[in-house]
Amino acid sequence: MSVSLQFADMSLSAPLAKAIAKMGFTNPTAIQEKAIPIISKGTDTISLAETGSGKTAAYLIPLISHLLENKEKHALILAPTRELATQIGSVIKEFTLFAPEINFAIIIGGAPMFKQIKQLERKPRIIVATPGRLVDHMRRGSANFKQLSHLILDEADRMFDMGFAPQVNEVVRRIPVQRQTLLFSATFPKEIRELAGRVLRNPVEIEISKTQLPPKVISQRMIAVGAANKNDRTLDLINAATGSVIVFTRTKRRTDRLARYLEEYGVKVTRIHGDRSQGQRNKSIDGFKSGLYRVMVATDIAARGLDISDISDVINYDLPMTTEDYVHRIGRTGRAGQNGQALTLVAPEEVHDWTQIARKMGLPLPENASKSKSRPNGHIHQHAHRRTDRRDNQRNNPRNDQRKWR
Ligand code: AMP
């Protein structure tokens, strides 16, 4: 990687260069350095890149550059979650600050249809959409997608995990074959290879690192705990954390329950999961970003896309379903070169699943991992101490007073 390549050397159009400078970006990240020249040539690309790598700008910079020079061109960006789509929208807004002719629309579920129809009638140069809602519009004929020249599939693996394959396929069938397609994915499982084979033409693969593995600055630790002590232990870990914390749980109900528990002990906590309205989710994310809440309890829906810096700890209250999800979860911390901690609570019944993840991640295996299947309650050390009154303990914790957001 060259040491000194700067955006200023990239001969980008003036409004874009100005916006990039205003955003404070001087040097491209590794993925940007590789992808921007290739994408600028009009080549289809498959990029293995995670959130945090600068992937959004890696496609938006060449895309906006192209749209500025080709007034008739239009782009569609598909993202798995509303949060990611909204976030991409805010990055577009920054990049087009000095290019107001590049109008864009965010087409996501949970927002009123009629407003989106109006937005689509204005023929936005860029549409950022979640697949389900976009297909609704396509079927209604709310908008004409015949002019699309660019398709970007962001977090393609996540779109598949969330069951959006039929919608993605339908979108692809309804847009012009003549187009440039860019696929970004943190992992590259079989389904994504198959999709890439169908949807992209002679794609160039761009890989910056072994993205199956998270950045080195994240320290990962497994904490053996009895299932009944998870709440207690989580509270301890939150109190010991130096910054904001995301706690991942398996289900919406567990998210609600844990958030209530933490609230009882005075933790400034918000929660995010699929049953919360778009307004509630935005409020949670904004409040978490601004420091109003120090802790966010979330299901995996929040694991991707969220660009929140200064998260010191990710706590896996429940194990993720897959190693890929684990990588995405813990990728929320240790961003932009900062250090982070990923702490995974493992109850005896989870030891077997944890062993699978730990093996893939190259982490130390639980002591009696090989026996864990047959002896789930074997020699795993459990966190046994219980407090008589956690509420007092919380109140008397001087660290809680020192932190402005608590
Ligand atoms: P992303 O992977 O697209 O979610 O980007 C992760 C973070 O990196 C975001 O906060 C971006 O604003 C930031 N970022 C992206 N590109 C650059 C760059 N070239 N220089 C500095 N920060 C960047």
XYZ file of C-alpha atoms and ligand atoms in Angstrom:
429
model
C 0.000 0.000 0.000
C 1.388 3.357 -0.897
C 1.990 5.591 2.060
C 1.021 8.916 0.675
C -1.800 8.599 -1.841
C -4.262 11.330 -1.072
C -7.735 12.143 -2.324
C -6.218 15.356 -3.661
C -4.180 13.203 -6.111
C -7.237 11.415 -7.443
C -8.456 14.105 -9.863
C -11.990 14.012 -8.520
C -14.521 16.578 -9.664
C -14.442 19.835 -7.708
C -17.712 19.524 -5.714
C -16.783 16.008 -4.625
C -13.207 16.915 -3.739
C -14.500 19.825 -1.695
C -16.983 17.631 0.182
C -14.307 15.026 0.923
C -12.026 17.730 2.286
C -14.867 19.086 4.405
C -15.484 15.616 5.821
C -11.857 15.590 6.908
C -10.815 12.656 4.730
C -7.306 13.086 3.349
C -6.026 9.596 2.598
C -8.145 6.794 1.188
C -8.523 3.681 3.315
C -7.138 0.402 1.962
C -10.419 -0.645 0.350
C -10.900 2.807 -1.148
C -7.402 2.864 -2.555
C -8.010 -0.451 -4.288
C -11.633 -0.123 -5.287
C -11.987 3.479 -6.463
C -9.745 3.189 -9.555
C -11.333 -0.128 -10.604
C -14.928 1.021 -10.047
C -14.169 4.291 -11.859
C -13.351 2.290 -14.992
C -16.892 0.895 -15.042
C -15.862 -2.606 -13.996
C -18.140 -4.825 -11.905
C -16.536 -5.599 -8.559
C -16.933 -7.923 -5.631
C -15.408 -6.404 -2.541
C -14.847 -8.310 0.633
C -15.108 -5.517 3.121
C -16.682 -4.972 6.482
C -18.336 -1.978 7.957
C -15.558 0.140 9.375
C -13.271 -0.355 6.392
C -14.552 2.742 4.615
C -16.528 0.660 2.117
C -19.383 3.165 1.789
C -17.082 5.852 0.450
C -15.287 3.223 -1.653
C -18.395 2.969 -3.824
C -19.952 6.398 -3.279
C -16.913 8.378 -4.407
C -16.631 6.786 -7.875
C -20.428 6.586 -8.155
C -21.085 10.253 -7.405
C -18.167 11.196 -9.597
C -19.766 9.268 -12.464
C -23.247 10.681 -11.840
C -21.871 14.224 -11.883
C -20.426 13.644 -15.331
C -23.368 11.678 -16.725
C -26.579 13.546 -16.039
C -28.871 10.788 -17.290
C -27.469 8.054 -15.040
C -29.187 6.696 -11.940
C -28.090 4.344 -9.192
C -29.743 1.946 -6.788
C -28.114 0.890 -3.549
C -29.660 -2.089 -1.751
C -28.978 -2.539 1.940
C -30.248 -5.189 4.351
C -31.476 -2.955 7.162
C -33.267 0.336 7.537
C -30.472 1.570 9.734
C -27.803 0.886 7.158
C -29.911 2.472 4.402
C -30.422 5.582 6.527
C -26.757 5.731 7.311
C -25.764 5.419 3.662
C -28.215 8.267 2.983
C -26.455 10.489 5.475
C -23.085 9.759 3.858
C -24.549 10.617 0.419
C -25.804 13.874 1.880
C -22.292 14.767 3.004
C -20.691 13.804 -0.292
C -23.232 15.803 -2.312
C -23.152 18.911 -0.148
C -21.708 20.886 -3.054
C -23.557 18.923 -5.727
C -27.244 19.437 -4.934
C -28.230 18.162 -8.369
C -27.511 14.655 -7.098
C -30.816 14.137 -5.309
C -31.437 10.896 -3.494
C -34.268 9.000 -1.803
C -34.287 6.482 1.014
C -36.891 3.806 0.431
C -37.284 1.682 3.537
C -40.009 -0.220 5.299
C -41.749 1.437 8.233
C -41.951 4.828 6.498
C -45.112 6.121 4.758
C -45.574 4.810 1.228
C -47.094 7.993 -0.234
C -44.139 10.157 0.763
C -41.812 7.696 -0.892
C -43.932 7.685 -4.058
C -43.589 11.469 -4.209
C -39.842 11.173 -3.721
C -39.570 8.563 -6.456
C -41.556 10.783 -8.845
C -38.731 13.301 -8.564
C -36.481 10.713 -10.227
C -33.737 10.636 -7.602
C -30.283 10.065 -9.017
C -29.578 7.672 -6.172
C -32.092 5.420 -4.445
C -31.024 3.711 -1.244
C -33.473 0.954 -0.394
C -34.163 -2.123 1.621
C -35.239 -4.925 -0.728
C -38.759 -5.574 0.601
C -40.029 -2.021 0.334
C -38.371 -1.471 -3.013
C -40.124 -4.506 -4.471
C -43.461 -3.111 -3.193
C -42.822 0.065 -5.162
C -41.704 -1.814 -8.229
C -44.842 -3.938 -8.235
C -47.084 -0.899 -7.821
C -45.242 0.835 -10.617
C -44.511 3.768 -8.282
C -41.387 4.492 -10.159
C -39.607 3.718 -13.338
C -36.368 1.910 -12.740
C -35.512 1.589 -16.438
C -32.888 4.316 -16.265
C -30.768 2.565 -13.674
C -27.152 2.374 -14.662
C -25.672 1.251 -11.345
C -26.654 -1.391 -8.839
C -24.835 -1.663 -5.538
C -25.483 -4.533 -3.181
C -24.190 -3.507 0.218
C -23.716 -6.165 2.892
C -24.906 -8.770 0.435
C -24.283 -11.618 2.866
C -26.495 -9.998 5.425
C -29.249 -9.565 2.865
C -29.156 -13.304 2.340
C -29.028 -14.052 6.056
C -32.144 -11.962 6.496
C -33.975 -13.910 3.818
C -34.038 -11.189 1.159
C -32.772 -13.424 -1.667
C -36.165 -13.546 -3.504
C -36.541 -9.760 -3.332
C -32.974 -9.164 -4.501
C -33.584 -11.523 -7.414
C -36.826 -9.738 -8.276
C -35.135 -6.330 -8.213
C -32.411 -7.622 -10.513
C -35.020 -8.961 -12.948
C -36.763 -5.586 -13.087
C -33.756 -3.379 -13.808
C -31.720 -2.981 -16.992
C -29.168 -5.654 -17.832
C -26.821 -2.947 -19.086
C -25.418 -1.613 -15.859
C -22.453 -1.623 -13.543
C -22.930 -3.806 -10.491
C -20.906 -3.603 -7.297
C -21.227 -6.152 -4.552
C -19.916 -5.592 -1.049
C -19.924 -8.348 1.516
C -18.110 -9.059 4.754
C -18.133 -12.766 4.040
C -18.313 -14.719 0.841
C -20.406 -17.848 1.364
C -21.716 -20.081 -1.399
C -24.976 -18.154 -1.937
C -23.091 -14.923 -2.489
C -20.775 -16.550 -5.016
C -23.806 -17.887 -6.814
C -25.493 -14.469 -6.764
C -22.329 -12.796 -8.009
C -22.116 -15.303 -10.854
C -25.634 -14.413 -11.980
C -25.754 -10.703 -11.334
C -22.259 -9.425 -12.099
C -20.355 -9.453 -15.356
C -16.667 -10.392 -15.302
C -16.276 -8.998 -11.818
C -12.917 -8.094 -10.352
C -12.492 -9.325 -6.796
C -11.175 -6.847 -4.279
C -10.001 -8.068 -0.947
C -8.061 -6.095 1.578
C -7.507 -8.590 4.320
C -8.788 -11.819 5.715
C -12.130 -10.317 6.558
C -13.281 -13.480 8.268
C -11.115 -12.247 11.080
C -11.834 -9.034 12.921
C -9.258 -6.280 13.326
C -6.489 -7.144 15.742
C -7.242 -4.321 18.137
C -10.272 -6.154 19.492
C -9.473 -8.326 22.458
C -11.865 -11.228 22.751
C -12.741 -12.968 25.951
C -15.115 -15.725 26.874
C -16.746 -15.569 30.276
C -18.233 -18.741 31.662
C -21.465 -17.998 33.451
C -24.569 -19.791 34.653
C -27.587 -18.965 32.491
C -29.355 -17.458 35.503
C -26.447 -15.109 36.218
C -26.238 -13.466 32.830
C -28.034 -10.275 33.865
C -25.882 -9.861 36.923
C -22.675 -10.485 35.063
C -23.647 -8.120 32.245
C -24.190 -5.358 34.762
C -20.711 -5.983 36.200
C -19.159 -5.821 32.744
C -21.012 -2.615 31.901
C -19.803 -1.037 35.122
C -16.244 -2.027 34.320
C -16.380 -0.715 30.728
C -14.644 2.526 29.874
C -17.021 3.725 27.155
C -20.250 2.894 25.396
C -21.377 -0.712 25.275
C -23.505 -2.755 22.888
C -25.057 -5.907 24.317
C -26.338 -8.496 21.864
C -29.155 -10.841 22.728
C -30.858 -13.617 20.814
C -34.476 -12.473 20.826
C -36.625 -9.382 20.998
C -38.056 -10.475 24.334
C -34.650 -11.039 25.854
C -33.622 -7.607 24.607
C -36.593 -5.984 26.328
C -36.094 -7.962 29.514
C -32.399 -7.211 29.830
C -32.913 -3.523 29.036
C -35.531 -3.316 31.798
C -33.193 -5.034 34.235
C -30.322 -2.673 33.472
C -32.620 0.329 33.712
C -33.640 -0.789 37.194
C -30.020 -0.549 38.211
C -29.635 2.947 36.900
C -27.946 2.212 33.596
C -28.803 4.649 30.786
C -29.887 2.046 28.310
C -31.735 1.936 25.021
C -32.770 -1.042 22.933
C -33.212 -1.839 19.307
C -34.872 -4.788 17.610
C -37.196 -5.621 14.760
C -40.467 -4.913 16.585
C -39.606 -1.307 17.309
C -40.915 1.329 14.942
C -38.578 3.207 12.658
C -39.036 6.329 14.781
C -38.130 4.426 17.932
C -35.083 2.883 16.307
C -33.831 6.230 15.039
C -34.322 7.745 18.457
C -32.384 4.894 20.059
C -29.513 5.164 17.629
C -29.336 8.952 17.849
C -29.496 8.820 21.635
C -26.792 6.188 21.747
C -24.584 8.133 19.352
C -24.993 11.369 21.273
C -24.163 9.728 24.599
C -27.655 10.117 26.057
C -27.603 6.348 26.446
C -24.446 4.563 27.339
C -25.652 1.066 26.611
C -27.580 -0.329 23.677
C -29.167 -3.754 23.930
C -29.822 -5.172 20.492
C -30.682 -8.190 18.442
C -28.464 -8.967 15.467
C -30.372 -6.528 13.286
C -28.190 -3.809 14.780
C -24.967 -5.717 14.298
C -24.303 -4.482 10.833
C -24.179 -1.126 9.296
C -24.264 0.942 12.430
C -21.387 3.352 12.364
C -21.003 4.331 15.948
C -17.515 5.088 17.104
C -16.295 4.975 20.671
C -17.847 1.669 21.605
C -15.462 0.215 24.137
C -17.175 -3.108 24.729
C -19.380 -5.484 22.837
C -21.027 -7.982 25.144
C -22.495 -11.123 23.677
C -25.202 -11.835 26.220
C -26.316 -14.687 23.994
C -24.174 -16.435 21.423
C -24.698 -15.439 17.822
C -26.081 -18.044 15.427
C -22.996 -18.116 13.221
C -19.338 -17.171 13.253
C -20.106 -14.548 10.601
C -22.574 -12.919 12.971
C -19.954 -13.053 15.691
C -17.481 -11.230 13.446
C -20.065 -8.590 12.644
C -21.097 -8.122 16.237
C -17.627 -7.661 17.572
C -16.751 -5.430 14.624
C -18.856 -2.746 16.338
C -15.939 -2.114 18.655
C -12.274 -1.465 17.918
C -13.165 0.872 15.083
C -10.956 3.475 13.480
C -7.856 2.089 15.134
C -9.264 2.241 18.656
C -9.025 -0.658 21.032
C -12.093 -2.621 21.914
C -13.188 -5.588 23.937
C -15.539 -8.324 22.900
C -16.893 -10.257 25.856
C -18.933 -13.375 25.292
C -21.006 -14.875 28.061
C -21.113 -18.610 27.699
C -23.549 -20.661 29.736
C -22.885 -24.404 30.116
C -25.433 -25.229 27.429
C -23.690 -22.870 25.024
C -20.212 -24.324 25.420
C -20.576 -26.583 22.421
C -21.637 -23.747 20.098
C -19.005 -21.444 21.516
C -16.344 -24.053 20.827
C -17.285 -23.993 17.148
C -16.977 -20.217 16.999
C -13.776 -20.126 19.060
C -12.189 -22.740 16.809
C -12.984 -20.740 13.663
C -11.793 -17.528 15.262
C -8.549 -19.083 16.471
C -9.431 -18.363 20.113
C -8.545 -20.548 23.082
C -11.067 -23.330 23.450
C -12.998 -23.790 26.675
C -11.113 -26.090 29.013
C -13.120 -29.217 28.437
C -14.386 -28.326 24.990
C -14.064 -31.813 23.617
C -16.267 -33.173 26.380
C -18.649 -30.274 26.295
C -21.200 -31.988 24.118
C -21.669 -34.945 26.333
C -21.107 -33.132 29.589
C -22.576 -29.691 29.234
C -22.403 -29.101 32.956
C -18.885 -30.420 33.251
C -15.968 -28.414 34.528
C -16.883 -25.034 33.184
C -16.132 -22.479 35.795
C -19.259 -20.630 36.661
C -19.507 -17.137 37.891
C -20.982 -17.919 41.246
C -20.973 -14.812 43.341
C -24.290 -13.156 43.880
C -24.938 -9.814 45.345
C -27.552 -9.270 47.966
C -28.544 -5.874 46.734
C -27.314 -4.876 43.295
C -29.178 -1.622 43.438
C -27.102 -0.385 46.383
C -23.986 -1.629 44.775
C -24.809 0.301 41.646
C -25.586 3.480 43.526
C -22.408 3.242 45.554
C -20.216 2.705 42.567
C -18.176 5.910 42.277
C -17.515 5.260 38.583
C -21.177 5.814 37.911
C -21.015 9.368 39.192
C -17.902 10.180 37.257
C -19.466 9.512 33.904
C -21.428 12.378 32.514
C -23.993 10.306 30.670
C -25.064 8.220 33.602
P -17.773 2.432 6.534
O -16.920 1.208 6.480
O -18.160 2.901 5.188
O -18.950 2.240 7.439
O -16.902 3.628 7.147
C -16.408 3.581 8.457
C -15.992 4.929 8.998
O -14.804 5.381 8.372
C -16.995 6.049 8.795
O -17.118 6.746 10.029
C -16.399 6.941 7.758
O -16.787 8.275 7.945
C -14.930 6.752 7.993
N -14.110 6.907 6.762
C -14.388 6.385 5.551
N -13.403 6.702 4.677
C -12.488 7.438 5.350
C -11.255 8.061 4.979
N -10.745 7.956 3.775
N -10.594 8.741 5.928
C -11.101 8.825 7.190
N -12.254 8.256 7.612
C -12.949 7.565 6.695
